Amino acid sequence: MTRRFRIFVYQIEKILKTRFSKIIEINKKYSHPRLVVNKSTAFALLMLRIYLLFLVGLLIFKFILTARGK
Amino acid sequence: MNFFAKSFYEYRRVWKAIKIFLMISGPGIIVMVADNDAGGITTYGVTGAAYGYGLIWFLVLLGPIAYFVQEMTVRLGAVTKRGHAEAIFDGFGAFWGWFSLLDLFLVDFLTLVTEFIGMTAALSIFHIPPVITVIGVCIVMSIMVLQGRYWTWEKVALVFCAVNLIYIPAAFIVHPSVSDIIRQGLIPNFPGGFNNKIFFFLMANIGTTIAPWMVFFQQSAVVDKSMQEKDILWGKVDTMVGSFFTVLVAIFIVVVTGTVLKGQPIESAAQASIALMKVNSHLGTFLAIGLFDAGFLGAICISLASSWAVGEVFGWAHSLNNKIKDAPWFYAIYFLTLIGAGIVVLIPRAPLVLITLFVQVIAVTLLPAALVFLILLLNDEKMMGKYKNTLFQNIVTTTIVLGIIVLSTLYAISAIFPKLFG
């Protein structure tokens, strides 16, 4: 049982390492974006994203309230 | 003689154009009609019951909006030969790429859940248990993708698109008053005034007409179909035909429920089908079949949108033309999202109708993020050349983005302060 569990953990580790190495590889591949956006545009994009996620958070809050029947 | 020769030449020219269109068409029609998915049918059905014909003008407005957004993906896909996820990674780097991919995955999964909700609800009207529906749908959808060709998949999907038109004869059964439709439906108005209910319905209707998954899906489908720059014009026609049908079907659903069920407390398309069966059994059956078809069509497109996007980014084989042994991850993601969404629907006592409507609103809230990247990519002259956005296209698409942000904000405000708008 322990040996089987160790093999299972080893396999999972192996898969995760392969996956993470793939993610690192993707990050490296796209580390120099082709479109150069200036700092103010990048800031605006980030703010828009945060704002939209905030709105989604509010929607989830509203959903929970509605689902509870309040 | 000259007349006959000219006529024959014209006939040959038109017939050739039709043949080219039939070859190129597919991604635009499928994405647009699949847009009338289970969530869409529910939203339109409930809109008709709540406001009668009052919001038809808004649906008419959504047609060109959907076209302007989606035709950008045709140009981007045909020029870059890249799916949307890969285009974002390439254009804006990994940080924004991961953000977009996560957005897509979240919204796709939630929307896929709503497709299963629609399908199980539709078949439960015919006394088929949800678990059988989920298993059956997963099997049929597996067969569809495992036959190993994009072309076959596309033609099968087009058959399901044709079934979506079932709402058109349904509307003729209820004998609506055309003058009422024109008078109440085509003149812009906000029935009941500005309040959080109408914001919710406007948002849900936008969310069901344009959604982030559609952007990713159509661009990937254009690439998978190997469309070239010379095909862009036909790709645009394909998208235009699709947007026409999506709005047409939406209007007919609103006409059906607006004529028969106006003022009744209808919360879902399945409930509307049952109510309509009491009026006319054919009508209710039409609505139920349409609801199942819409859910099925939505599910096959949405699950593919996720698989394509992840495959593009991770560099895995990601085409329907690949066999399962050549693209194992592509198909693994497809099946996992499909089965995962199916399982969610089987959770006892989950508020399925509420989930359906809220998913549309969440999708539209996240839409501007996807559209901003799309507009920026389409303005890259180096990449797009003569296919870059014109000033007019930029004005239209930017207005759409700003409109959605304003509407999302108003809805959020109305959610926090429900009494503010009355």
Tab-separated table of C-alpha atoms in Angstrom:
chain	number	residue	atom	x	y	z
A	1	MET	CA	0.000	0.000	0.000
A	2	THR	CA	2.775	2.436	1.027
A	3	ARG	CA	4.827	1.508	-2.015
A	4	ARG	CA	1.814	2.031	-4.271
A	5	PHE	CA	1.126	5.383	-2.613
A	6	ARG	CA	4.778	6.423	-3.149
A	7	ILE	CA	4.547	5.481	-6.819
A	8	PHE	CA	1.321	7.472	-7.085
A	9	VAL	CA	2.922	10.541	-5.450
A	10	TYR	CA	5.981	10.163	-7.688
A	11	GLN	CA	3.790	10.038	-10.787
A	12	ILE	CA	1.854	13.121	-9.690
A	13	GLU	CA	5.128	14.971	-8.984
A	14	LYS	CA	6.401	13.976	-12.403
A	15	ILE	CA	3.259	15.243	-14.114
A	16	LEU	CA	3.306	18.523	-12.151
A	17	LYS	CA	6.997	19.094	-12.918
A	18	THR	CA	6.363	18.528	-16.617
A	19	ARG	CA	3.365	20.857	-16.528
A	20	PHE	CA	5.155	23.602	-14.604
A	21	SER	CA	8.184	23.364	-16.858
A	22	LYS	CA	5.767	23.841	-19.754
A	23	ILE	CA	4.325	26.938	-18.070
A	24	ILE	CA	7.833	28.322	-17.479
A	25	GLU	CA	8.608	27.610	-21.123
A	26	ILE	CA	5.452	29.483	-22.225
A	27	ASN	CA	6.308	32.436	-19.992
A	28	LYS	CA	9.798	32.539	-21.523
A	29	LYS	CA	8.443	32.190	-25.053
A	30	TYR	CA	6.109	35.146	-24.607
A	31	SER	CA	8.356	37.253	-22.368
A	32	HIS	CA	8.801	39.846	-25.126
A	33	PRO	CA	5.328	40.786	-26.375
A	34	ARG	CA	5.184	41.848	-29.985
A	35	LEU	CA	2.909	44.792	-29.286
A	36	VAL	CA	4.645	47.404	-27.190
A	37	VAL	CA	2.143	49.229	-24.988
A	38	ASN	CA	3.261	52.275	-23.037
A	39	LYS	CA	3.055	52.330	-19.251
A	40	SER	CA	-0.142	54.355	-19.082
A	41	THR	CA	-1.930	51.896	-21.446
A	42	ALA	CA	-0.664	48.924	-19.438
A	43	PHE	CA	-1.862	50.652	-16.245
A	44	ALA	CA	-5.273	51.357	-17.826
A	45	LEU	CA	-5.566	47.708	-18.910
A	46	LEU	CA	-4.699	46.524	-15.411
A	47	MET	CA	-7.187	48.912	-13.815
A	48	LEU	CA	-9.902	47.822	-16.238
A	49	ARG	CA	-9.211	44.191	-15.403
A	50	ILE	CA	-9.284	44.834	-11.637
A	51	TYR	CA	-12.471	46.865	-12.026
A	52	LEU	CA	-14.188	44.128	-14.020
A	53	LEU	CA	-13.148	41.494	-11.480
A	54	PHE	CA	-14.555	43.760	-8.754
A	55	LEU	CA	-17.853	43.892	-10.653
A	56	VAL	CA	-17.841	40.097	-11.002
A	57	GLY	CA	-17.262	39.889	-7.227
A	58	LEU	CA	-20.323	42.084	-6.682
A	59	LEU	CA	-22.352	39.883	-9.005
A	60	ILE	CA	-21.348	36.785	-7.062
A	61	PHE	CA	-22.349	38.598	-3.849
A	62	LYS	CA	-25.719	39.472	-5.401
A	63	PHE	CA	-26.094	35.879	-6.611
A	64	ILE	CA	-25.532	34.520	-3.091
A	65	LEU	CA	-28.065	36.978	-1.644
A	66	THR	CA	-30.637	36.079	-4.314
A	67	ALA	CA	-30.036	32.345	-3.930
A	68	ARG	CA	-30.613	32.686	-0.192
A	69	GLY	CA	-33.854	34.499	-0.956
A	70	LYS	CA	-32.911	37.840	0.636
B	1	MET	CA	-28.719	35.948	-78.009
B	2	ASN	CA	-26.654	38.507	-76.214
B	3	PHE	CA	-29.277	38.638	-73.464
B	4	PHE	CA	-29.212	34.852	-72.994
B	5	ALA	CA	-25.430	34.772	-72.990
B	6	LYS	CA	-25.374	37.540	-70.370
B	7	SER	CA	-28.033	35.782	-68.271
B	8	PHE	CA	-26.121	32.512	-68.417
B	9	TYR	CA	-22.917	34.297	-67.433
B	10	GLU	CA	-24.704	35.964	-64.511
B	11	TYR	CA	-26.232	32.642	-63.466
B	12	ARG	CA	-22.770	30.983	-63.521
B	13	ARG	CA	-21.273	33.888	-61.590
B	14	VAL	CA	-23.970	33.832	-58.896
B	15	TRP	CA	-23.886	30.039	-58.641
B	16	LYS	CA	-20.093	30.127	-58.245
B	17	ALA	CA	-20.453	32.759	-55.497
B	18	ILE	CA	-23.037	30.590	-53.711
B	19	LYS	CA	-20.732	27.557	-53.943
B	20	ILE	CA	-17.800	29.532	-52.532
B	21	PHE	CA	-20.032	30.834	-49.742
B	22	LEU	CA	-21.213	27.322	-48.897
B	23	MET	CA	-17.602	26.182	-48.701
B	24	ILE	CA	-16.393	29.098	-46.590
B	25	SER	CA	-19.481	29.485	-44.412
B	26	GLY	CA	-19.650	27.696	-41.120
B	27	PRO	CA	-17.733	29.388	-38.302
B	28	GLY	CA	-19.824	32.583	-38.441
B	29	ILE	CA	-23.204	30.882	-38.700
B	30	ILE	CA	-22.334	28.264	-36.068
B	31	VAL	CA	-20.962	30.750	-33.546
B	32	MET	CA	-23.887	33.107	-33.987
B	33	VAL	CA	-26.623	30.486	-33.877
B	34	ALA	CA	-24.879	28.650	-31.032
B	35	ASP	CA	-24.988	31.991	-29.318
B	36	ASN	CA	-28.720	31.373	-29.005
B	37	ASP	CA	-27.765	28.671	-26.523
B	38	ALA	CA	-29.764	27.317	-23.586
B	39	GLY	CA	-28.944	30.436	-21.540
B	40	GLY	CA	-29.986	32.536	-24.502
B	41	ILE	CA	-33.310	30.776	-24.989
B	42	THR	CA	-33.974	31.093	-21.238
B	43	THR	CA	-33.070	34.787	-21.285
B	44	TYR	CA	-35.208	35.572	-24.338
B	45	GLY	CA	-38.098	33.471	-23.037
B	46	VAL	CA	-38.047	35.194	-19.649
B	47	THR	CA	-37.597	38.619	-21.303
B	48	GLY	CA	-40.727	38.049	-23.400
B	49	ALA	CA	-42.732	36.922	-20.369
B	50	ALA	CA	-41.531	39.882	-18.289
B	51	TYR	CA	-41.745	42.721	-20.847
B	52	GLY	CA	-43.813	41.371	-23.742
B	53	TYR	CA	-42.525	42.840	-27.009
B	54	GLY	CA	-41.050	45.829	-25.131
B	55	LEU	CA	-37.360	44.938	-25.576
B	56	ILE	CA	-37.385	43.656	-29.175
B	57	TRP	CA	-35.730	46.895	-30.344
B	58	PHE	CA	-32.804	46.090	-28.057
B	59	LEU	CA	-32.399	42.640	-29.658
B	60	VAL	CA	-32.431	44.242	-33.122
B	61	LEU	CA	-29.633	46.527	-31.928
B	62	LEU	CA	-27.613	43.548	-30.707
B	63	GLY	CA	-27.399	42.046	-34.225
B	64	PRO	CA	-24.998	44.627	-35.705
B	65	ILE	CA	-23.116	44.736	-32.369
B	66	ALA	CA	-22.495	40.974	-32.542
B	67	TYR	CA	-21.479	41.288	-36.201
B	68	PHE	CA	-18.948	44.067	-35.599
B	69	VAL	CA	-17.325	42.128	-32.758
B	70	GLN	CA	-17.222	38.765	-34.499
B	71	GLU	CA	-16.062	39.902	-37.943
B	72	MET	CA	-12.873	41.171	-36.264
B	73	THR	CA	-12.060	37.590	-35.289
B	74	VAL	CA	-12.443	36.491	-38.939
B	75	ARG	CA	-9.852	39.038	-40.085
B	76	LEU	CA	-7.509	38.305	-37.170
B	77	GLY	CA	-7.712	34.524	-37.627
B	78	ALA	CA	-7.339	34.591	-41.419
B	79	VAL	CA	-4.384	37.006	-41.339
B	80	THR	CA	-2.417	35.654	-38.352
B	81	LYS	CA	-3.417	31.953	-38.674
B	82	ARG	CA	-3.527	31.973	-34.888
B	83	GLY	CA	-6.312	31.403	-32.409
B	84	HIS	CA	-7.289	34.268	-30.110
B	85	ALA	CA	-5.555	32.910	-26.996
B	86	GLU	CA	-2.252	32.531	-28.825
B	87	ALA	CA	-2.688	35.964	-30.413
B	88	ILE	CA	-3.050	37.563	-26.951
B	89	PHE	CA	0.008	35.729	-25.587
B	90	ASP	CA	1.994	36.758	-28.631
B	91	GLY	CA	0.778	40.344	-28.710
B	92	PHE	CA	0.674	41.240	-25.024
B	93	GLY	CA	2.891	38.691	-23.280
B	94	ALA	CA	2.332	35.877	-20.814
B	95	PHE	CA	0.848	37.984	-17.982
B	96	TRP	CA	-2.173	39.145	-20.005
B	97	GLY	CA	-2.290	35.847	-21.815
B	98	TRP	CA	-2.803	33.830	-18.625
B	99	PHE	CA	-5.363	36.336	-17.404
B	100	SER	CA	-7.379	35.978	-20.615
B	101	LEU	CA	-7.072	32.213	-20.648
B	102	LEU	CA	-8.313	31.961	-17.051
B	103	ASP	CA	-11.213	34.318	-17.845
B	104	LEU	CA	-12.131	32.199	-20.811
B	105	PHE	CA	-11.889	28.964	-18.916
B	106	LEU	CA	-14.048	30.260	-16.061
B	107	VAL	CA	-16.737	31.753	-18.294
B	108	ASP	CA	-16.683	28.748	-20.637
B	109	PHE	CA	-17.137	26.309	-17.799
B	110	LEU	CA	-19.986	28.316	-16.261
B	111	THR	CA	-21.668	28.676	-19.634
B	112	LEU	CA	-21.251	24.979	-20.307
B	113	VAL	CA	-23.042	24.313	-17.014
B	114	THR	CA	-25.933	26.460	-18.259
B	115	GLU	CA	-26.064	24.399	-21.481
B	116	PHE	CA	-26.465	21.223	-19.455
B	117	ILE	CA	-29.073	22.945	-17.291
B	118	GLY	CA	-31.034	23.770	-20.451
B	119	MET	CA	-30.687	20.301	-21.953
B	120	THR	CA	-31.665	18.431	-18.788
B	121	ALA	CA	-34.609	20.791	-18.204
B	122	ALA	CA	-35.798	20.368	-21.801
B	123	LEU	CA	-35.677	16.580	-21.744
B	124	SER	CA	-37.173	16.371	-18.254
B	125	ILE	CA	-40.347	17.748	-19.878
B	126	PHE	CA	-40.413	14.468	-21.822
B	127	HIS	CA	-39.766	12.560	-18.560
B	128	ILE	CA	-36.116	11.776	-19.318
B	129	PRO	CA	-34.066	11.869	-16.080
B	130	PRO	CA	-31.185	14.418	-15.991
B	131	VAL	CA	-28.554	11.734	-15.445
B	132	ILE	CA	-29.582	9.968	-18.686
B	133	THR	CA	-29.504	13.287	-20.549
B	134	VAL	CA	-26.009	14.117	-19.273
B	135	ILE	CA	-24.622	10.682	-20.184
B	136	GLY	CA	-26.353	10.646	-23.579
B	137	VAL	CA	-25.156	14.127	-24.486
B	138	CYS	CA	-21.561	13.298	-23.484
B	139	ILE	CA	-21.642	10.174	-25.673
B	140	VAL	CA	-23.108	11.943	-28.726
B	141	MET	CA	-20.688	14.844	-28.393
B	142	SER	CA	-17.767	12.427	-28.080
B	143	ILE	CA	-18.801	10.667	-31.297
B	144	MET	CA	-19.053	14.049	-33.034
B	145	VAL	CA	-15.470	15.046	-32.293
B	146	LEU	CA	-13.858	11.626	-32.499
B	147	GLN	CA	-14.722	11.059	-36.154
B	148	GLY	CA	-11.578	13.086	-36.839
B	149	ARG	CA	-12.483	15.838	-39.305
B	150	TYR	CA	-13.337	19.499	-38.823
B	151	TRP	CA	-15.461	19.458	-41.987
B	152	THR	CA	-17.776	16.660	-40.727
B	153	TRP	CA	-18.072	18.250	-37.309
B	154	GLU	CA	-19.002	21.553	-38.899
B	155	LYS	CA	-21.710	20.071	-41.125
B	156	VAL	CA	-23.276	18.180	-38.194
B	157	ALA	CA	-23.200	21.404	-36.171
B	158	LEU	CA	-24.935	23.232	-39.067
B	159	VAL	CA	-27.769	20.687	-38.931
B	160	PHE	CA	-28.261	21.571	-35.252
B	161	CYS	CA	-28.175	25.251	-36.260
B	162	ALA	CA	-31.060	24.592	-38.656
B	163	VAL	CA	-33.098	23.006	-35.816
B	164	ASN	CA	-32.643	26.285	-33.902
B	165	LEU	CA	-34.986	27.902	-36.440
B	166	ILE	CA	-37.871	25.883	-34.946
B	167	TYR	CA	-38.929	29.024	-33.045
B	168	ILE	CA	-39.938	30.738	-36.271
B	169	PRO	CA	-42.920	28.438	-37.053
B	170	ALA	CA	-43.686	28.436	-33.302
B	171	ALA	CA	-44.255	32.190	-33.443
B	172	PHE	CA	-46.759	31.805	-36.294
B	173	ILE	CA	-48.805	29.344	-34.212
B	174	VAL	CA	-49.517	32.008	-31.559
B	175	HIS	CA	-50.811	34.555	-34.136
B	176	PRO	CA	-49.116	37.642	-32.713
B	177	SER	CA	-50.333	41.100	-33.624
B	178	VAL	CA	-47.802	42.541	-36.070
B	179	SER	CA	-48.933	46.094	-35.353
B	180	ASP	CA	-48.381	45.515	-31.612
B	181	ILE	CA	-44.901	44.141	-32.286
B	182	ILE	CA	-44.012	47.219	-34.358
B	183	ARG	CA	-45.639	49.687	-31.966
B	184	GLN	CA	-44.409	48.180	-28.680
B	185	GLY	CA	-41.276	46.415	-29.822
B	186	LEU	CA	-39.499	48.476	-32.423
B	187	ILE	CA	-39.674	51.884	-30.769
B	188	PRO	CA	-36.851	52.128	-28.195
B	189	ASN	CA	-38.285	52.245	-24.694
B	190	PHE	CA	-37.556	50.900	-21.237
B	191	PRO	CA	-40.742	49.220	-20.001
B	192	GLY	CA	-41.191	49.941	-16.310
B	193	GLY	CA	-38.453	52.620	-16.375
B	194	PHE	CA	-34.842	52.389	-15.239
B	195	ASN	CA	-34.547	49.904	-12.421
B	196	ASN	CA	-32.266	47.045	-11.442
B	197	LYS	CA	-34.611	44.529	-13.066
B	198	ILE	CA	-34.279	46.120	-16.482
B	199	PHE	CA	-30.498	46.495	-16.084
B	200	PHE	CA	-30.338	42.810	-15.325
B	201	PHE	CA	-32.372	41.914	-18.407
B	202	LEU	CA	-30.402	44.232	-20.698
B	203	MET	CA	-27.137	42.761	-19.382
B	204	ALA	CA	-28.372	39.190	-19.708
B	205	ASN	CA	-29.513	39.855	-23.289
B	206	ILE	CA	-26.139	41.346	-24.232
B	207	GLY	CA	-24.409	38.465	-22.452
B	208	THR	CA	-26.298	35.938	-24.463
B	209	THR	CA	-25.696	37.702	-27.789
B	210	ILE	CA	-21.994	38.456	-27.454
B	211	ALA	CA	-19.795	36.448	-25.125
B	212	PRO	CA	-16.045	35.969	-24.624
B	213	TRP	CA	-16.179	32.338	-25.779
B	214	MET	CA	-17.525	33.432	-29.163
B	215	VAL	CA	-14.449	35.565	-29.838
B	216	PHE	CA	-12.133	32.654	-29.043
B	217	PHE	CA	-14.292	30.075	-30.810
B	218	GLN	CA	-14.727	31.838	-34.138
B	219	GLN	CA	-11.069	32.790	-34.463
B	220	SER	CA	-9.960	29.221	-33.691
B	221	ALA	CA	-12.579	27.819	-36.092
B	222	VAL	CA	-11.355	30.161	-38.844
B	223	VAL	CA	-7.815	28.859	-38.262
B	224	ASP	CA	-8.908	25.203	-38.037
B	225	LYS	CA	-10.808	25.652	-41.296
B	226	SER	CA	-7.595	27.059	-42.880
B	227	MET	CA	-9.303	30.227	-44.078
B	228	GLN	CA	-7.025	32.565	-46.000
B	229	GLU	CA	-6.972	36.336	-46.423
B	230	LYS	CA	-8.834	35.954	-49.728
B	231	ASP	CA	-11.688	34.286	-47.807
B	232	ILE	CA	-12.202	37.208	-45.421
B	233	LEU	CA	-15.034	38.733	-47.461
B	234	TRP	CA	-16.957	35.456	-47.412
B	235	GLY	CA	-16.118	35.014	-43.734
B	236	LYS	CA	-17.741	38.397	-43.131
B	237	VAL	CA	-20.839	37.381	-45.117
B	238	ASP	CA	-20.938	34.154	-43.079
B	239	THR	CA	-20.841	36.204	-39.864
B	240	MET	CA	-23.474	38.617	-41.151
B	241	VAL	CA	-25.861	35.766	-42.074
B	242	GLY	CA	-25.244	34.241	-38.639
B	243	SER	CA	-25.921	37.510	-36.804
B	244	PHE	CA	-29.137	37.961	-38.805
B	245	PHE	CA	-30.391	34.510	-37.803
B	246	THR	CA	-29.364	34.873	-34.162
B	247	VAL	CA	-31.411	38.054	-33.824
B	248	LEU	CA	-34.290	36.633	-35.858
B	249	VAL	CA	-34.551	33.560	-33.601
B	250	ALA	CA	-34.243	35.729	-30.468
B	251	ILE	CA	-37.066	37.990	-31.649
B	252	PHE	CA	-39.317	35.048	-32.475
B	253	ILE	CA	-38.793	33.554	-28.991
B	254	VAL	CA	-39.687	36.894	-27.400
B	255	VAL	CA	-42.741	37.075	-29.667
B	256	VAL	CA	-43.874	33.581	-28.569
B	257	THR	CA	-43.510	34.152	-24.831
B	258	GLY	CA	-44.505	37.824	-25.112
B	259	THR	CA	-47.766	36.892	-26.839
B	260	VAL	CA	-48.808	33.939	-24.713
B	261	LEU	CA	-47.069	34.334	-21.351
B	262	LYS	CA	-46.787	38.098	-20.821
B	263	GLY	CA	-47.119	38.967	-17.165
B	264	GLN	CA	-46.849	35.362	-15.990
B	265	PRO	CA	-44.106	34.606	-13.469
B	266	ILE	CA	-41.902	32.626	-15.880
B	267	GLU	CA	-38.389	31.927	-14.633
B	268	SER	CA	-36.985	29.551	-17.229
B	269	ALA	CA	-37.408	28.322	-20.789
B	270	ALA	CA	-38.410	24.880	-19.486
B	271	GLN	CA	-41.123	26.460	-17.345
B	272	ALA	CA	-42.208	28.468	-20.390
B	273	SER	CA	-42.404	25.221	-22.438
B	274	ILE	CA	-44.663	23.612	-19.834
B	275	ALA	CA	-46.870	26.712	-19.698
B	276	LEU	CA	-47.043	26.815	-23.508
B	277	MET	CA	-47.988	23.118	-23.666
B	278	LYS	CA	-51.169	24.004	-21.786
B	279	VAL	CA	-52.007	26.510	-24.532
B	280	ASN	CA	-50.892	24.407	-27.493
B	281	SER	CA	-49.051	21.104	-27.116
B	282	HIS	CA	-47.078	21.623	-30.357
B	283	LEU	CA	-45.917	25.019	-29.186
B	284	GLY	CA	-44.557	23.737	-25.879
B	285	THR	CA	-42.905	20.793	-27.641
B	286	PHE	CA	-41.277	23.161	-30.170
B	287	LEU	CA	-39.878	25.270	-27.347
B	288	ALA	CA	-38.572	22.217	-25.473
B	289	ILE	CA	-36.916	20.726	-28.589
B	290	GLY	CA	-35.429	24.114	-29.390
B	291	LEU	CA	-34.128	24.455	-25.846
B	292	PHE	CA	-32.398	21.077	-26.014
B	293	ASP	CA	-30.959	21.833	-29.443
B	294	ALA	CA	-29.718	25.233	-28.264
B	295	GLY	CA	-28.031	23.693	-25.226
B	296	PHE	CA	-26.443	21.007	-27.350
B	297	LEU	CA	-25.176	23.448	-29.949
B	298	GLY	CA	-23.820	25.745	-27.257
B	299	ALA	CA	-22.103	22.856	-25.497
B	300	ILE	CA	-20.298	21.580	-28.599
B	301	CYS	CA	-18.969	25.045	-29.371
B	302	ILE	CA	-18.037	26.132	-25.863
B	303	SER	CA	-16.173	22.961	-24.934
B	304	LEU	CA	-14.226	23.272	-28.185
B	305	ALA	CA	-13.415	26.944	-27.539
B	306	SER	CA	-11.636	25.989	-24.277
B	307	SER	CA	-9.770	23.040	-25.832
B	308	TRP	CA	-8.617	25.092	-28.799
B	309	ALA	CA	-7.420	27.961	-26.588
B	310	VAL	CA	-5.432	25.760	-24.178
B	311	GLY	CA	-4.009	23.708	-27.064
B	312	GLU	CA	-2.833	26.862	-28.854
B	313	VAL	CA	-1.070	28.247	-25.796
B	314	PHE	CA	0.539	24.984	-24.686
B	315	GLY	CA	1.570	24.159	-28.230
B	316	TRP	CA	-0.310	20.872	-28.235
B	317	ALA	CA	-1.961	19.524	-31.351
B	318	HIS	CA	-5.374	21.158	-31.270
B	319	SER	CA	-7.356	20.445	-34.375
B	320	LEU	CA	-10.488	18.442	-34.982
B	321	ASN	CA	-8.592	17.038	-37.955
B	322	ASN	CA	-6.276	15.242	-35.476
B	323	LYS	CA	-7.011	11.769	-34.208
B	324	ILE	CA	-7.259	11.282	-30.426
B	325	LYS	CA	-3.797	9.681	-30.239
B	326	ASP	CA	-2.282	12.701	-32.038
B	327	ALA	CA	-3.983	15.321	-29.846
B	328	PRO	CA	-4.613	13.605	-26.469
B	329	TRP	CA	-4.582	16.823	-24.403
B	330	PHE	CA	-6.916	18.614	-26.763
B	331	TYR	CA	-9.504	15.872	-26.398
B	332	ALA	CA	-8.778	15.386	-22.667
B	333	ILE	CA	-9.677	19.029	-21.950
B	334	TYR	CA	-12.750	18.722	-24.149
B	335	PHE	CA	-14.030	15.675	-22.256
B	336	LEU	CA	-13.052	16.941	-18.790
B	337	THR	CA	-14.886	20.253	-19.167
B	338	LEU	CA	-17.857	18.438	-20.651
B	339	ILE	CA	-18.117	15.833	-17.905
B	340	GLY	CA	-17.330	18.403	-15.158
B	341	ALA	CA	-20.166	20.685	-16.286
B	342	GLY	CA	-22.511	17.711	-16.577
B	343	ILE	CA	-21.770	16.685	-12.986
B	344	VAL	CA	-22.501	20.204	-11.642
B	345	VAL	CA	-26.017	20.017	-13.074
B	346	LEU	CA	-26.666	16.797	-11.209
B	347	ILE	CA	-26.001	18.434	-7.810
B	348	PRO	CA	-29.316	18.212	-5.938
B	349	ARG	CA	-31.182	21.452	-5.161
B	350	ALA	CA	-28.723	23.710	-7.040
B	351	PRO	CA	-30.434	27.003	-8.063
B	352	LEU	CA	-30.120	26.166	-11.758
B	353	VAL	CA	-32.285	28.920	-13.253
B	354	LEU	CA	-30.584	31.598	-11.187
B	355	ILE	CA	-27.187	30.222	-12.215
B	356	THR	CA	-28.225	30.410	-15.883
B	357	LEU	CA	-29.229	34.067	-15.734
B	358	PHE	CA	-26.241	35.126	-13.606
B	359	VAL	CA	-23.752	33.377	-15.889
B	360	GLN	CA	-24.980	35.536	-18.787
B	361	VAL	CA	-24.403	38.654	-16.688
B	362	ILE	CA	-20.930	37.520	-15.522
B	363	ALA	CA	-20.001	36.735	-19.143
B	364	VAL	CA	-20.950	40.203	-20.301
B	365	THR	CA	-19.120	41.824	-17.384
B	366	LEU	CA	-15.880	40.106	-18.404
B	367	LEU	CA	-16.455	40.801	-22.098
B	368	PRO	CA	-14.788	44.274	-22.287
B	369	ALA	CA	-11.462	42.760	-21.200
B	370	ALA	CA	-11.509	40.388	-24.191
B	371	LEU	CA	-12.766	43.090	-26.563
B	372	VAL	CA	-10.050	45.597	-25.606
B	373	PHE	CA	-7.362	43.091	-26.590
B	374	LEU	CA	-9.215	42.276	-29.784
B	375	ILE	CA	-9.414	45.961	-30.775
B	376	LEU	CA	-5.737	46.563	-29.950
B	377	LEU	CA	-4.674	43.531	-32.015
B	378	LEU	CA	-6.819	44.659	-34.938
B	379	ASN	CA	-5.074	48.042	-34.879
B	380	ASP	CA	-1.596	46.584	-35.307
B	381	GLU	CA	-0.787	47.709	-38.861
B	382	LYS	CA	2.417	45.644	-38.998
B	383	MET	CA	0.494	42.434	-38.395
B	384	MET	CA	-2.866	43.189	-40.016
B	385	GLY	CA	-1.716	45.270	-42.992
B	386	LYS	CA	-4.717	46.380	-45.064
B	387	TYR	CA	-7.044	44.332	-42.844
B	388	LYS	CA	-6.510	46.535	-39.787
B	389	ASN	CA	-9.510	48.270	-38.241
B	390	THR	CA	-10.787	51.379	-39.992
B	391	LEU	CA	-11.656	54.509	-38.014
B	392	PHE	CA	-15.347	53.657	-38.318
B	393	GLN	CA	-14.805	50.126	-36.989
B	394	ASN	CA	-12.771	51.520	-34.095
B	395	ILE	CA	-15.492	54.028	-33.213
B	396	VAL	CA	-18.186	51.328	-33.301
B	397	THR	CA	-16.237	48.718	-31.310
B	398	THR	CA	-14.965	51.222	-28.737
B	399	THR	CA	-18.537	52.473	-28.257
B	400	ILE	CA	-19.643	48.858	-27.696
B	401	VAL	CA	-16.926	48.349	-25.046
B	402	LEU	CA	-17.767	51.626	-23.284
B	403	GLY	CA	-21.496	50.843	-23.436
B	404	ILE	CA	-20.977	47.454	-21.817
B	405	ILE	CA	-18.744	48.912	-19.075
B	406	VAL	CA	-21.341	51.615	-18.302
B	407	LEU	CA	-24.188	49.085	-18.236
B	408	SER	CA	-22.182	46.673	-16.042
B	409	THR	CA	-21.433	49.514	-13.645
B	410	LEU	CA	-25.073	50.597	-13.509
B	411	TYR	CA	-26.112	47.039	-12.807
B	412	ALA	CA	-23.483	46.667	-10.088
B	413	ILE	CA	-24.681	49.943	-8.492
B	414	SER	CA	-28.268	48.752	-8.666
B	415	ALA	CA	-27.186	45.460	-7.073
B	416	ILE	CA	-25.619	47.274	-4.111
B	417	PHE	CA	-28.277	49.958	-3.797
B	418	PRO	CA	-31.468	48.257	-5.017
B	419	LYS	CA	-33.668	51.269	-4.185
B	420	LEU	CA	-31.534	53.801	-6.075
B	421	PHE	CA	-33.233	53.277	-9.446
B	422	GLY	CA	-36.651	52.535	-8.015
